[in-house]
mmCIF file of C-alpha atoms in Angstrom:
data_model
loop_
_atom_site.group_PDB
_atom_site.id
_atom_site.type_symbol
_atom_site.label_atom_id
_atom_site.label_comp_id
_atom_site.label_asym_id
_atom_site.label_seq_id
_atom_site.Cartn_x
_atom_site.Cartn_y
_atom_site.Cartn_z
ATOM 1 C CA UNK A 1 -82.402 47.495 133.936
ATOM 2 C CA UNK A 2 -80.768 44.991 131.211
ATOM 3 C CA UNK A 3 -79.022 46.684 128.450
ATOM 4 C CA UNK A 4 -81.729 45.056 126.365
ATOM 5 C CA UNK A 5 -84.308 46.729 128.250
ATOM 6 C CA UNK A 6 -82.129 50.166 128.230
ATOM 7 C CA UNK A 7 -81.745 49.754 124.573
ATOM 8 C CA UNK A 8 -85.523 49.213 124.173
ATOM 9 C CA UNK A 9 -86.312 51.935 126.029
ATOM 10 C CA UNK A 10 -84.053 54.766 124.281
ATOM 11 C CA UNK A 11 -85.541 53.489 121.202
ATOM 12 C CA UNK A 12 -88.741 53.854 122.049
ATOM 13 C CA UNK A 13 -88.294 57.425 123.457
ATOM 14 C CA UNK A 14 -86.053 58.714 120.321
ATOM 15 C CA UNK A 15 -89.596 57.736 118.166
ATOM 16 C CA UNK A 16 -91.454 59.641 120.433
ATOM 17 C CA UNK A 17 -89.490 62.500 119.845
ATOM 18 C CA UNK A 18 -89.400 62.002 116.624
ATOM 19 C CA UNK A 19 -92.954 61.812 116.156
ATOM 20 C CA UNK A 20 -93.656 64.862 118.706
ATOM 21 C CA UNK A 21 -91.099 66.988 116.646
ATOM 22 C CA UNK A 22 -93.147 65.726 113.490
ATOM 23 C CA UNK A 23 -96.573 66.740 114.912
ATOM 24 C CA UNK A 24 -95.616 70.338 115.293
ATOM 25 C CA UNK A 25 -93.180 70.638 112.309
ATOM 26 C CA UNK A 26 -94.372 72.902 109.800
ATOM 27 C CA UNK A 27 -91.543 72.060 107.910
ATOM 28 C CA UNK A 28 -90.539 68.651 107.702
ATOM 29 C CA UNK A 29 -93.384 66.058 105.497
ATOM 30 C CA UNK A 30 -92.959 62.239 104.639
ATOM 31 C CA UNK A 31 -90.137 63.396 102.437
ATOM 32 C CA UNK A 32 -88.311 65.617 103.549
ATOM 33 C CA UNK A 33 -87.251 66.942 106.818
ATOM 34 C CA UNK A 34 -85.741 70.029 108.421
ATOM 35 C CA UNK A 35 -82.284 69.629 110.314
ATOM 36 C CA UNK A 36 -83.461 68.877 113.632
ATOM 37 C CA UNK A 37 -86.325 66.441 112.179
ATOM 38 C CA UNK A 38 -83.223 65.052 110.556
ATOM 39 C CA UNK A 39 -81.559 64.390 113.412
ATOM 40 C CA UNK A 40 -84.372 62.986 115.584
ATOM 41 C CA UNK A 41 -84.921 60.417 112.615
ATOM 42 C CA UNK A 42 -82.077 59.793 112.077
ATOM 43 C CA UNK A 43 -81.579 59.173 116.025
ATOM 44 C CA UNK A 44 -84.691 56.612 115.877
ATOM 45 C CA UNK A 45 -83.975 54.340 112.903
ATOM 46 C CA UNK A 46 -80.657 53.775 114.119
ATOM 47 C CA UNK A 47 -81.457 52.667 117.340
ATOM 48 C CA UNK A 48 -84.369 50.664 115.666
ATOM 49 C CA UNK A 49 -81.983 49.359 113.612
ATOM 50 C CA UNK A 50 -79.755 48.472 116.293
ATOM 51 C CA UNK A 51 -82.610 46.892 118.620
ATOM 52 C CA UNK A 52 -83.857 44.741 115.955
ATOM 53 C CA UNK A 53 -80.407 43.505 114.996
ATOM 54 C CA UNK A 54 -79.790 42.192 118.220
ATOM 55 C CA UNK A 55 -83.780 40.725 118.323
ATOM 56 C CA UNK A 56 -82.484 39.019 115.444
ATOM 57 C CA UNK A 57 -79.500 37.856 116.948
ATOM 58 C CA UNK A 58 -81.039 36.342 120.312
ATOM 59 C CA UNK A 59 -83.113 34.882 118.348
ATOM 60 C CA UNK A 60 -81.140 32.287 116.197
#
């Protein structure tokens, strides 16, 4: 596995998470989120971040 590939791939699974945690979440909304929906959030958009930095950067 390419560390493109490995980076694709842990972003793709911290969304899941994130969006299983959402699903079942009493707690967290659009808004606002409880600490761990925090976290697994937080998690995803900065490996999105990161993956489509380097997209970017391959790219040009």
């Amino acid at each position: 596995m390419t560390p493109a590939e490995d980076l694709y791939d842990r972003y793709q699974g911290a969304y899941a998470a994130h969006r299983s945690h959402r699903g079942t979440c009493t707690a967290c909304t659009d808004t606002e989120r409880c600490p761990a929906g925090q976290r697994l959030y937080g998690s995803f958009t900065r490996l999105e971040d990161v993956y489509l930095n380097r997209q970017r950067q391959q790219r040009h």
